Tab-separated table of C-alpha atoms and ligand atoms in Angstrom:
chain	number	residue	atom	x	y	z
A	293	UNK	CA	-35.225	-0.785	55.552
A	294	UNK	CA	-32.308	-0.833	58.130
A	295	UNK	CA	-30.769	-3.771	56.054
A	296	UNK	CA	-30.337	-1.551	53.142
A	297	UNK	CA	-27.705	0.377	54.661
A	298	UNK	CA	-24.111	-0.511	55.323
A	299	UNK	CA	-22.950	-1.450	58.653
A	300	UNK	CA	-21.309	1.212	60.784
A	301	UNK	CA	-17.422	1.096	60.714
A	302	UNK	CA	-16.518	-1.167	63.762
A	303	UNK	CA	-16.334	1.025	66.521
A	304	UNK	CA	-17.988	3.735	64.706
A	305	UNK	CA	-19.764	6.177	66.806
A	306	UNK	CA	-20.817	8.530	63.438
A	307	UNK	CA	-24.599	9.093	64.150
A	308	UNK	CA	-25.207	10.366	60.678
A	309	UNK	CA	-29.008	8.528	58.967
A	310	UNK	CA	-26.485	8.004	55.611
A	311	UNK	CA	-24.769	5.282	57.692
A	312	UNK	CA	-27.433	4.358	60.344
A	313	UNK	CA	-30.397	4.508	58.597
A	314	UNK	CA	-32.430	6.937	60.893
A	315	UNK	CA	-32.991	10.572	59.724
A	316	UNK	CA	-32.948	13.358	62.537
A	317	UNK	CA	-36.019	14.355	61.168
A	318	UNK	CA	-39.140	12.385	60.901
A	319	UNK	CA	-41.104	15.344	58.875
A	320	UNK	CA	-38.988	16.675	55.613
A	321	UNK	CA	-37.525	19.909	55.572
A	322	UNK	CA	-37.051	21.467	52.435
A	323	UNK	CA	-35.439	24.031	50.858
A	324	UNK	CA	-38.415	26.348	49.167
A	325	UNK	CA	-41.133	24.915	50.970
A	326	UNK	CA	-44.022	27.802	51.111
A	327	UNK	CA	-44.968	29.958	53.427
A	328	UNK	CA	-48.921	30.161	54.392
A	329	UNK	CA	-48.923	32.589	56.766
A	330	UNK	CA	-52.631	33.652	57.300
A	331	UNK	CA	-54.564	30.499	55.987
A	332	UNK	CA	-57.863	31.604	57.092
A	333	UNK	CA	-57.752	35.233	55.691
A	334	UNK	CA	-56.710	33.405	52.967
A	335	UNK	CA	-59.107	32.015	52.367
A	336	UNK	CA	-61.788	34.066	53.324
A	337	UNK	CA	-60.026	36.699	50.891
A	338	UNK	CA	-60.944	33.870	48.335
A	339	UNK	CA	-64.313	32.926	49.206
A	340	UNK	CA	-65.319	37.044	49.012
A	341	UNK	CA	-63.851	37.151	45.692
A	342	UNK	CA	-66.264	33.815	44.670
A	343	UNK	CA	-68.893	35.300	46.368
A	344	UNK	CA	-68.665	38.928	44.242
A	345	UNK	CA	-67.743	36.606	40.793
A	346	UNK	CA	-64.465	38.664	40.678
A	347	UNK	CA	-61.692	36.724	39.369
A	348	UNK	CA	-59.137	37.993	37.265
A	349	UNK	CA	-58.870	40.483	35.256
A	350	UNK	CA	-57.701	43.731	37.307
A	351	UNK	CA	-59.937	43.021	40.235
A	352	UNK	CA	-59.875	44.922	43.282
A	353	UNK	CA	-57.511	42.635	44.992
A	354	UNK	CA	-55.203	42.965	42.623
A	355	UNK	CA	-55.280	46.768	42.816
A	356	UNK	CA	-55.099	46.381	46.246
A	357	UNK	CA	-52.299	44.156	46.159
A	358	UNK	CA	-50.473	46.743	44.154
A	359	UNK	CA	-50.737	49.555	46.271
A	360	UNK	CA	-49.888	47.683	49.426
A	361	UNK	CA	-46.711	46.002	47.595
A	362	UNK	CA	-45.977	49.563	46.170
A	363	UNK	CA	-46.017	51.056	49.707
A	364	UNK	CA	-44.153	48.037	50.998
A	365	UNK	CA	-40.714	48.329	48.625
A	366	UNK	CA	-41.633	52.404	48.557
A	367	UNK	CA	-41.661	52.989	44.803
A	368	UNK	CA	-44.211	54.567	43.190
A	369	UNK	CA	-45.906	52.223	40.645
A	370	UNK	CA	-46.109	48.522	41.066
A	371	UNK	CA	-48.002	46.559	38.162
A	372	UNK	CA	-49.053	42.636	39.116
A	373	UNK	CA	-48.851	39.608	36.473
A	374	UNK	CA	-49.166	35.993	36.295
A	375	UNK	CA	-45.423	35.588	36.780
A	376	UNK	CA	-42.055	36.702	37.111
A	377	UNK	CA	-40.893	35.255	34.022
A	378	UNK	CA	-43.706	37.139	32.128
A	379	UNK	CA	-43.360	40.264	34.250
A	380	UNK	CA	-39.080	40.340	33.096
A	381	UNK	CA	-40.676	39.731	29.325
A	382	UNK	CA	-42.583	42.754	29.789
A	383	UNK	CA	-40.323	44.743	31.429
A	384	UNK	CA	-37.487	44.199	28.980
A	385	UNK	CA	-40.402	44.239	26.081
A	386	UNK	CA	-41.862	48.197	27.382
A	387	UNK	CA	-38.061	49.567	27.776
A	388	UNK	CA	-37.438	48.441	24.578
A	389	UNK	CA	-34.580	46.477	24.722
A	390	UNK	CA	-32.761	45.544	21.996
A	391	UNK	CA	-29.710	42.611	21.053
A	392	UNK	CA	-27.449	41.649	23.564
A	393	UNK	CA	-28.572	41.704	27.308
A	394	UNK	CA	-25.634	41.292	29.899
A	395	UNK	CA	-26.685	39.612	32.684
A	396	UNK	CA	-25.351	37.269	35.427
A	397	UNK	CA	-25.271	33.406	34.144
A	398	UNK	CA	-25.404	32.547	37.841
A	399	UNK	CA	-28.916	32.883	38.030
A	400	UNK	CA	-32.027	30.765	37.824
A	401	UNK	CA	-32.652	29.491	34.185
A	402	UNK	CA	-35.874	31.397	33.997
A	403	UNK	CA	-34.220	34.822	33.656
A	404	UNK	CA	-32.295	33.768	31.076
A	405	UNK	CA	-35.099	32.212	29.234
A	406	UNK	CA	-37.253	34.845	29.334
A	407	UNK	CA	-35.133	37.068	27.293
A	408	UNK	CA	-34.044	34.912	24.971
A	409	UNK	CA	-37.744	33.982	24.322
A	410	UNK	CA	-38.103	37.561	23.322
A	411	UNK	CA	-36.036	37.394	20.906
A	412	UNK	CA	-33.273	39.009	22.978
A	413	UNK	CA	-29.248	37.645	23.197
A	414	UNK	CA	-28.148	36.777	27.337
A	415	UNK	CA	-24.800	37.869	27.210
A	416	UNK	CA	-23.099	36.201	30.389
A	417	UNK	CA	-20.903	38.452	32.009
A	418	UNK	CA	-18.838	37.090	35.927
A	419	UNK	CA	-19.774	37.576	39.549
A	420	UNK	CA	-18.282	38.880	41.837
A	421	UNK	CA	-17.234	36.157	44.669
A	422	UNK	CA	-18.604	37.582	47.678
A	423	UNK	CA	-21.933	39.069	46.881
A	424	UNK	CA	-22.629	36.301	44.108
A	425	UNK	CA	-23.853	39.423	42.036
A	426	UNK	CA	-23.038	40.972	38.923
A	427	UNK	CA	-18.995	42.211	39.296
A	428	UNK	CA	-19.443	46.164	37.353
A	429	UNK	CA	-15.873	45.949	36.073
A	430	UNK	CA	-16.894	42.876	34.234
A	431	UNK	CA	-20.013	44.135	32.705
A	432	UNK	CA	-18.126	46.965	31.518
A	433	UNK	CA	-15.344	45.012	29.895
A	434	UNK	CA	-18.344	43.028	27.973
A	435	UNK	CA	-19.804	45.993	26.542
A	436	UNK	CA	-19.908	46.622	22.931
A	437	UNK	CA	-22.263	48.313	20.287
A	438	UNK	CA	-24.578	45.044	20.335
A	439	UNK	CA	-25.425	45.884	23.875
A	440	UNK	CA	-29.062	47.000	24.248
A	441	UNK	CA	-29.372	46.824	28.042
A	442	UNK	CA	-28.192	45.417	31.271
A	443	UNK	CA	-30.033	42.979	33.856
A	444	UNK	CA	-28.653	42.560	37.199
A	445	UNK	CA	-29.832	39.776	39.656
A	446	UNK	CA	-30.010	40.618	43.155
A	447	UNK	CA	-30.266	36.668	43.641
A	448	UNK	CA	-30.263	35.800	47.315
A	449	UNK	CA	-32.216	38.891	47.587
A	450	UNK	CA	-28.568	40.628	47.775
A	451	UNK	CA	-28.987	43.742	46.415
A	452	UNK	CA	-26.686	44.270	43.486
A	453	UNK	CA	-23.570	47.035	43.024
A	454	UNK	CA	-26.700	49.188	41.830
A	455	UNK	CA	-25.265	52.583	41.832
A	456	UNK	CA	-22.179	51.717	39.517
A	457	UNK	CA	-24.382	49.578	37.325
A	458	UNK	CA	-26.711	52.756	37.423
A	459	UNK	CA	-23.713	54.802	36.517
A	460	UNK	CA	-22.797	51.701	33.391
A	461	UNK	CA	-25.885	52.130	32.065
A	462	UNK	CA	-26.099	55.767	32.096
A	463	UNK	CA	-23.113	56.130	30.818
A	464	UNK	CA	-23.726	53.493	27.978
A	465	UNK	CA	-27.068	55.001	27.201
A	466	UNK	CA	-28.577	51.617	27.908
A	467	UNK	CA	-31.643	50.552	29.972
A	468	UNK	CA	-31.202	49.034	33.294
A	469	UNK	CA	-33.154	46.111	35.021
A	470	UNK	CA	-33.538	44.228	37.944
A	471	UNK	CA	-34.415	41.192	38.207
A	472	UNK	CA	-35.562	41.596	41.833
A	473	UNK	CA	-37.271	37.446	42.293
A	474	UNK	CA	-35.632	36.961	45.648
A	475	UNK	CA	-35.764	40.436	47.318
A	476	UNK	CA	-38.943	41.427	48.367
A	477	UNK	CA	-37.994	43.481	51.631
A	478	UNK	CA	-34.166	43.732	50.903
A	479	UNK	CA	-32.786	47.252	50.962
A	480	UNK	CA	-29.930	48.872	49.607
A	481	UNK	CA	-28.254	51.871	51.448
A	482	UNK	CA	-31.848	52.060	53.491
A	483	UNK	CA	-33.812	52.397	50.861
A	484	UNK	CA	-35.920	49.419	49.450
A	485	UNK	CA	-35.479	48.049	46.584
A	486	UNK	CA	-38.168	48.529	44.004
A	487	UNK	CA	-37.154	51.496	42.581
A	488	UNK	CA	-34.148	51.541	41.082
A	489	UNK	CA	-32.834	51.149	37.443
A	490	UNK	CA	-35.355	51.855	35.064
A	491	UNK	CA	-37.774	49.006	36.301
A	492	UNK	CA	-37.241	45.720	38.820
A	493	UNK	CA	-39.314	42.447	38.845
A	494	UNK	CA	-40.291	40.555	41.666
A	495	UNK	CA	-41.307	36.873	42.082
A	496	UNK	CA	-44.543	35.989	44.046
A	497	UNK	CA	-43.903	32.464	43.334
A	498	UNK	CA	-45.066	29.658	46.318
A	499	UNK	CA	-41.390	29.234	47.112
A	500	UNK	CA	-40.758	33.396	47.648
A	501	UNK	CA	-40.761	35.029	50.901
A	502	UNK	CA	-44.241	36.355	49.240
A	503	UNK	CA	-46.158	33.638	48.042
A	504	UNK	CA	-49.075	34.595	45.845
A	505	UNK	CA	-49.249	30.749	44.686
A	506	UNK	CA	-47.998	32.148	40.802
A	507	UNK	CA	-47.249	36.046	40.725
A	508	UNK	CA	-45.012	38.648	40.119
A	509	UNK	CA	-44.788	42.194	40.471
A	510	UNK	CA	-43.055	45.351	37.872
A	511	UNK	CA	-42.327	48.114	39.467
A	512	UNK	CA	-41.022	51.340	38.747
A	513	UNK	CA	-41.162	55.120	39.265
A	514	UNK	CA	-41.581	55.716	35.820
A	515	UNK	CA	-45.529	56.244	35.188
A	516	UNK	CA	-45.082	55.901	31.564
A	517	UNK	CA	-43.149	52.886	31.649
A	518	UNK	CA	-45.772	51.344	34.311
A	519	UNK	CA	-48.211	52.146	31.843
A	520	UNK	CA	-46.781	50.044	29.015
A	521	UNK	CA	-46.494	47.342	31.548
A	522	UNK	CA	-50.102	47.851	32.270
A	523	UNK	CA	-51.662	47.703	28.576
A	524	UNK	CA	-49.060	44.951	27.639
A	525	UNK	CA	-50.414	42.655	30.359
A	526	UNK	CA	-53.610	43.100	28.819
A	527	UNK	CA	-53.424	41.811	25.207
A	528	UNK	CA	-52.771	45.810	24.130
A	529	UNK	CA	-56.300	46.542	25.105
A	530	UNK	CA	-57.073	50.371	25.453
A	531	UNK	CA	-60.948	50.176	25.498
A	532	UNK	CA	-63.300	47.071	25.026
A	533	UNK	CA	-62.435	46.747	21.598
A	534	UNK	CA	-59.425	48.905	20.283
A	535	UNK	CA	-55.759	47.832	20.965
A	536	UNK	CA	-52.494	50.117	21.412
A	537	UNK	CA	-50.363	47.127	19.789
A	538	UNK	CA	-48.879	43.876	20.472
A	539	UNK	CA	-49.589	42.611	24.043
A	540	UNK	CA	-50.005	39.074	25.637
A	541	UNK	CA	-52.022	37.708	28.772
A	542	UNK	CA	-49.872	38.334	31.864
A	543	UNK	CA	-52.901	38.991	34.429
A	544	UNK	CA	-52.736	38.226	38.023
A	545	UNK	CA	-56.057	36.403	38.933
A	546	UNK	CA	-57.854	37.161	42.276
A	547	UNK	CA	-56.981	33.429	44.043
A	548	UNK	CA	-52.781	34.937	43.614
A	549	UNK	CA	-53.171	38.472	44.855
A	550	UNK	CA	-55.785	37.026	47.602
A	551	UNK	CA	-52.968	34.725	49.193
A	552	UNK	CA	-49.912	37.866	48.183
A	553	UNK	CA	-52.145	40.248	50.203
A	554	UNK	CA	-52.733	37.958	53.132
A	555	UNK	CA	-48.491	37.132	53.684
A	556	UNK	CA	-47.750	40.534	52.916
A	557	UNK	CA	-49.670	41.426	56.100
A	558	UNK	CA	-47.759	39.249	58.034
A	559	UNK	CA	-44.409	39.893	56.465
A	560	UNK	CA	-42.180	41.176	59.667
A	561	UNK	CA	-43.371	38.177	61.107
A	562	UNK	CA	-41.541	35.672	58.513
A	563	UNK	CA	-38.921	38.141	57.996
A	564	UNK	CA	-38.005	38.143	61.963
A	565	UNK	CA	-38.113	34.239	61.650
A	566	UNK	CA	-35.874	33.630	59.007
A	567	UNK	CA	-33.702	36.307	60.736
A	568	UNK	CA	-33.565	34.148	63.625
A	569	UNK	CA	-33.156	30.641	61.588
A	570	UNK	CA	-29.790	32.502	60.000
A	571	UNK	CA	-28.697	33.025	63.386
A	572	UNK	CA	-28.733	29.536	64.173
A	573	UNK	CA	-27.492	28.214	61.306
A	574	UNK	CA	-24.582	30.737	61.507
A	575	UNK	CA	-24.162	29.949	64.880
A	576	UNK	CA	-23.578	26.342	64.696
A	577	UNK	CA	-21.678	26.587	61.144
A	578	UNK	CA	-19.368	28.556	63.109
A	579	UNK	CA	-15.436	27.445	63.191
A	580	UNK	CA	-16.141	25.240	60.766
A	581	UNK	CA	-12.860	25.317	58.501
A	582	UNK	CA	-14.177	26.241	54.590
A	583	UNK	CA	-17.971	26.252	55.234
A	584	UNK	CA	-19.511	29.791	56.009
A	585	UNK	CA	-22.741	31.152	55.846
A	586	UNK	CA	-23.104	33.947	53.012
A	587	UNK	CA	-23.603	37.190	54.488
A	588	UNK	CA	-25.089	40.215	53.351
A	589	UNK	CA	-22.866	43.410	51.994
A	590	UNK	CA	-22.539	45.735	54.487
A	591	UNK	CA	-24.381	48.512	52.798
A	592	UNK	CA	-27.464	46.567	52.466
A	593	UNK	CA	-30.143	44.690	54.002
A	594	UNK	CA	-30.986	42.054	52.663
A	595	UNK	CA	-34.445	39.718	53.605
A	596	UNK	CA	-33.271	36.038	55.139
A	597	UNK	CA	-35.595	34.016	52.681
A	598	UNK	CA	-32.280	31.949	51.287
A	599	UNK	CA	-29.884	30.538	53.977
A	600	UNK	CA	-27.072	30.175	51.301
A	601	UNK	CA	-23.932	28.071	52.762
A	602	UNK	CA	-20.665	28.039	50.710
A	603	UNK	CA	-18.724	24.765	50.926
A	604	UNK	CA	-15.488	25.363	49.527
A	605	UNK	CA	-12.356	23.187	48.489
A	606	UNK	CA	-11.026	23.580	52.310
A	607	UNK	CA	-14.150	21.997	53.645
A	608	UNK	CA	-13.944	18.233	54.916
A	609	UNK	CA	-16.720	17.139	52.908
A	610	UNK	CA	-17.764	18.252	49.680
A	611	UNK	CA	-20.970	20.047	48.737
A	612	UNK	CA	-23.282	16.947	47.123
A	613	UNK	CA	-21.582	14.847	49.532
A	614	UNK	CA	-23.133	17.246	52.097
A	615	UNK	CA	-26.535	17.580	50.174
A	616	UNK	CA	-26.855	13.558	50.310
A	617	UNK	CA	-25.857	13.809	53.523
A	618	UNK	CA	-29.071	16.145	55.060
A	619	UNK	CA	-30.980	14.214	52.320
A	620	UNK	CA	-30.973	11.090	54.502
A	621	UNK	CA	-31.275	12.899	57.274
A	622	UNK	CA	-35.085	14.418	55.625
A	623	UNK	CA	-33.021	18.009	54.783
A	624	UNK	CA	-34.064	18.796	51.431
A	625	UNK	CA	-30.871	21.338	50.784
A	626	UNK	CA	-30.573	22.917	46.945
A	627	UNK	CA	-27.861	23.503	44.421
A	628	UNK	CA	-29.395	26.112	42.815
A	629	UNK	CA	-27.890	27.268	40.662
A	630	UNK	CA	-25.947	23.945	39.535
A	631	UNK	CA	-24.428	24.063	36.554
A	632	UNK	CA	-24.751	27.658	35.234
A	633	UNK	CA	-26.971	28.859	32.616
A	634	UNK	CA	-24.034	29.266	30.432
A	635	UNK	CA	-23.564	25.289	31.055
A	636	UNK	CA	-27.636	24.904	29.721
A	637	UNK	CA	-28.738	24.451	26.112
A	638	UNK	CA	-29.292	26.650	24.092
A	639	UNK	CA	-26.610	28.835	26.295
A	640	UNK	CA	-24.113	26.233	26.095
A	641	UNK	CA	-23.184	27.005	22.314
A	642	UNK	CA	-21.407	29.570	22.962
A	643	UNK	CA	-18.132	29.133	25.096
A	644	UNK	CA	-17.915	31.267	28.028
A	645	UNK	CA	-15.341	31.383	30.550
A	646	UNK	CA	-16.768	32.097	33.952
A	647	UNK	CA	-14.535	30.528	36.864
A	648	UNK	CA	-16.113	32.265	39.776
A	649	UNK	CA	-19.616	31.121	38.776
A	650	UNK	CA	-18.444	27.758	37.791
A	651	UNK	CA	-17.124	27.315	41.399
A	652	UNK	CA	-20.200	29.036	43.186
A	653	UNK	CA	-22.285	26.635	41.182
A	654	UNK	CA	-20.098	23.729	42.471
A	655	UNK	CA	-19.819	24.690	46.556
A	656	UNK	CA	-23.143	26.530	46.916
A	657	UNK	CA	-25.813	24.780	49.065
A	658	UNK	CA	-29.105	26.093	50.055
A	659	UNK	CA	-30.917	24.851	53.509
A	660	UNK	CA	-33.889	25.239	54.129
A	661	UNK	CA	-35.846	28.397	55.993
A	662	UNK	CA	-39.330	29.521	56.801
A	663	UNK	CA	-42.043	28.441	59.323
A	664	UNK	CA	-41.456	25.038	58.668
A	665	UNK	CA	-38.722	24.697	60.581
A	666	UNK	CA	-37.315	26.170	64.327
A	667	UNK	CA	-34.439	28.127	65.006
A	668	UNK	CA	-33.617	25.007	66.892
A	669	UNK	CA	-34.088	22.528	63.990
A	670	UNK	CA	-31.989	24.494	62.194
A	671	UNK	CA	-28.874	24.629	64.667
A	672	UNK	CA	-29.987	20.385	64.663
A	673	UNK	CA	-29.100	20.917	61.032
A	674	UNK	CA	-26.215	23.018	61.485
A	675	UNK	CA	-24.579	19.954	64.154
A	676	UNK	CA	-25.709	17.322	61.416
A	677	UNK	CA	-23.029	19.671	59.299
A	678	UNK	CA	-20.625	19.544	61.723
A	679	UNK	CA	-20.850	15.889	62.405
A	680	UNK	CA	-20.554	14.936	58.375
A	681	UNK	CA	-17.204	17.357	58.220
A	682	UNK	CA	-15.886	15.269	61.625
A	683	UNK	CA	-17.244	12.135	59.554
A	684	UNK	CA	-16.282	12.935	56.265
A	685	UNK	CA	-14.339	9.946	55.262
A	686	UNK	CA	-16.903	7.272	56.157
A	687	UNK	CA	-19.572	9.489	54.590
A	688	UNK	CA	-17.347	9.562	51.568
A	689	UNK	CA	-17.048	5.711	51.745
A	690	UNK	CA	-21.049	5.001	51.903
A	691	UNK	CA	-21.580	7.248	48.875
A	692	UNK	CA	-18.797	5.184	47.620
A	693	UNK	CA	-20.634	2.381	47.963
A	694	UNK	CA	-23.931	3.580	46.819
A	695	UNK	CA	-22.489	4.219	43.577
A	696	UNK	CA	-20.911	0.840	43.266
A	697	UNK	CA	-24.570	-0.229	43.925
A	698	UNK	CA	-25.777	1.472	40.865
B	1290	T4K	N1	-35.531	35.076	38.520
B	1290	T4K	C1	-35.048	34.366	39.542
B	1290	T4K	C2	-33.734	34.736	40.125
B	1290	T4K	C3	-35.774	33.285	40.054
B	1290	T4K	O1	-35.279	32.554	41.079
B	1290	T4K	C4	-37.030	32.972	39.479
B	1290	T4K	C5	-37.791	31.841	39.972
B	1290	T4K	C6	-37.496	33.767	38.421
B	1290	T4K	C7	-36.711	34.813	37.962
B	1290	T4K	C8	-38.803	33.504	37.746
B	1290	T4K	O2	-39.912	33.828	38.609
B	1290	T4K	P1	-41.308	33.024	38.423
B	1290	T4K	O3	-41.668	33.065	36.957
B	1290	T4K	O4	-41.096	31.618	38.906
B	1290	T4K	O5	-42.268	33.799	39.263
B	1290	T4K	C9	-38.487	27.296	42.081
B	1290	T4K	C10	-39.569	28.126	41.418
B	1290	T4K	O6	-40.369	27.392	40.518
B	1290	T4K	C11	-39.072	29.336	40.758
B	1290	T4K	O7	-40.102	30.287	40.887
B	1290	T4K	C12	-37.812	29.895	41.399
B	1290	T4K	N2	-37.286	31.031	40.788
B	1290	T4K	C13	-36.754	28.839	41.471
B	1290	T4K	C14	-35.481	29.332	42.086
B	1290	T4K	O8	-37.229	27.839	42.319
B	1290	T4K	P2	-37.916	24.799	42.230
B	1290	T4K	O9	-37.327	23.959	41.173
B	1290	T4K	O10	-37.093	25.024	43.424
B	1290	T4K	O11	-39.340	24.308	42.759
B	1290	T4K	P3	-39.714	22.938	43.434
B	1290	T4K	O12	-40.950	22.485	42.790
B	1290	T4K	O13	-38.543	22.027	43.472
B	1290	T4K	O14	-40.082	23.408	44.917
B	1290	T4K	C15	-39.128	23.637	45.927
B	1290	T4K	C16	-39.439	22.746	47.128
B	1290	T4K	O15	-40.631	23.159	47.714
B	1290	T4K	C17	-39.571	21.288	46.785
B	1290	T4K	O16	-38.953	20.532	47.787
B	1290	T4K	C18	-41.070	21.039	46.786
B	1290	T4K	C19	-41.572	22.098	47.742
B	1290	T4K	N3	-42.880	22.599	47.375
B	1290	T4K	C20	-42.984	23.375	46.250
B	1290	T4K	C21	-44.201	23.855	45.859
B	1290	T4K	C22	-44.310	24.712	44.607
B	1290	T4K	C23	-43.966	22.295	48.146
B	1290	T4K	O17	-43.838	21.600	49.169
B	1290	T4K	N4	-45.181	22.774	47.773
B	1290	T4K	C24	-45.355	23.541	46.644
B	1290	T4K	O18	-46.484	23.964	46.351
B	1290	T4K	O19	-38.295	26.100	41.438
């Protein structure tokens, strides 16, 4: 193994694995890894569930799942389906929207997608730089009498400008959504978020802060609208055999809300970790000239699931240098959300000129968070950072090399 890598500079005392060949960590750390936090109610959730031959199909975990989620981002009606993708589909689908949707291209690709597999047109509008949210000024320059809605992104689970994209869309006469994946237990101006715009979707994927294996949650203080949501998960169905019109199969099953219901219990618990993992990362990142952790806008709270470092041109080492960097080292970091959607087919038709996304998708790095790491493996992490910057131009003459090896 060892003879695979190139031999340190003479004299060399850089203690990075890229250049000696042994990672800090001997079990890998990565960014997204799930969260199981009650394995055994878990599963004993599950094995109830077999034992009652209740699976799917609005069973009583489900339900339960949705009034405990409801209570938890305090909003009145929250509707559970297979997915966040599906659940933006039929949140966009029940509010009717029509044509052009601006929305945030620095996003995950899903959110795009699952508009324009609707039949609806992403419009990508910029960001602004600091919150890495949708910038109101530019949404309201990109209106025009194709626009039939607007869908902010409260990625990181940084909640978005809502009030003046409230105001946009009242103004405009336009429905509002949220696409709300990362932000279960993020707040904005004290209140959770949940309820605002005319609906928000959240993402119980495995990687979430709430991991319901596949799941996703509408929610919404309009009962009507909850109740489209509710018959449109459901193939349309209003009784055992008559329809109220198009619908599709968006159901929860019993296995998802059994593991949702179980972390949701324990949520302060993860929350109050990850709190403490930020700390260390922003801790030992301090000082560091041109790489800073993101931090939340001052008038919200925001829940720690994404530890979101910027790496900008003023930083020693770039930001894949970096990422191969804690690769070696068995630090899974992310670039999502390298290269844009605006940069991914079928987006990529149409030009679009967004420089601030364009350079968050360039010097944005995610590290990893959650139970599967201490606060003190991540301040190990944060030093590794330190020690590539102080390192930077051998670790920018092994990659050299590697590539020459290609
Ligand atoms: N809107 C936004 C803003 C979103 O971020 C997402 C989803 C959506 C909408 C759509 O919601 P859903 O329809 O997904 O509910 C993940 C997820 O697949 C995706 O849900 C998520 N966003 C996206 C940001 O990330 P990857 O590509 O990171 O997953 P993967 O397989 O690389 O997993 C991450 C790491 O965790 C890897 O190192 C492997 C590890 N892992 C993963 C799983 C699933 C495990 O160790 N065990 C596992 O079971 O996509």
């Amino acid at each position: 193994m060892r003879a695979s890598f190139p031999s340190p500079r003479a004299g060399s005392t850089c203690e990075l694995a890229l250049v000696t060949g042994v990672p800090a960590f001997t079990t890998t750390l990565k960014t997204g890894s799930p969260n199981v936090l009650q394995p055994d109610r878990t599963a004993a959730l599950i094995a109830a569930a077999m034992q009652d031959n209740r699976l799917t199909n609005d069973g009583p975990l489900v339900q339960e799942l949705e009034s405990r989620f409801a209570a938890f981002q305090g909003v009145k009606h929250a509707v559970a389906v297979a997915n966040g993708t599906l659940g933006l589909q039929l949140a966009a689908w029940a509010l009717g929207m029509r044509g052009d949707i601006l929305m945030p291209s620095f996003t995950f690709i899903g959110t795009a997608h699952a508009l324009a597999w609707i039949g609806l047109r992403p419009v990508f509008c910029e960001v602004s730089r600091d919150t890495h949210t949708l910038d109101p000024q530019r949404v309201v320059d990109a209106v025009t009498s194709a626009t039939g809605g607007i869908l902010g992104v409260h990625i990181w689970g940084q909640p978005c400008d809502i009030e003046s994209l409230q105001r946009i869309a009242k103004t405009r006469g336009v429905p509002l959504l949220f696409d709300s994946a990362h932000a279960c237990g993020s707040s904005y101006r004290s209140v959770r978020v949940g309820g605002f715009g005319d609906a928000e979707v959240f993402s119980l994927h495995a990687t979430k802060s709430i991991n319901g294996l596949e799941g996703g949650v509408v929610t919404t203080n309009n009962e009507d609208l909850a109740e489209r949501v509710r018959l449109l998960r459901n193939f349309g169905f209003v009784g055992e055999d008559a329809v109220s019109g198009i619908g599709i199969n968006a159901k929860m099953n019993e296995f998802s809300a059994a593991m949702a219901l179980a972390n949701l219990e324990c949520y302060d618990r993860l929350f109050a970790h990850d709190r403490e993992i930020h700390e260390a990362y922003r801790h030992g990142l301090a000082g560091l000239d041109g790489i800073a952790l993101q931090e939340c806008r001052p008038d919200s709270r925001r829940c720690d699931h994404y530890a979101v470092v910027s790496v900008s041109e003023t930083a020693a080492i770039g930001c894949e240098a970096l990422r191969r960097v804690l690769a070696a080292e068995n630090v899974i970091a992310r670039r999502y959300f390298f290269p844009g959607c605006h940069r991914l087919p079928p987006y990529n038709r149409e030009h679009r000129s967004l420089p601030i996304t364009d350079r968050l998708c360039r010097t944005v790095l995610q590290l990893p968070t959650g139970l599967q790491l201490t606060p003190e493996d991540a301040a190990k992490i944060a030093a590794i950072v330190a020690h590539a910057c102080e390192y930077a131009d051998e670790v920018e003459a092994v990659l050299a090399t590697r590539e020459d090896a290609r």
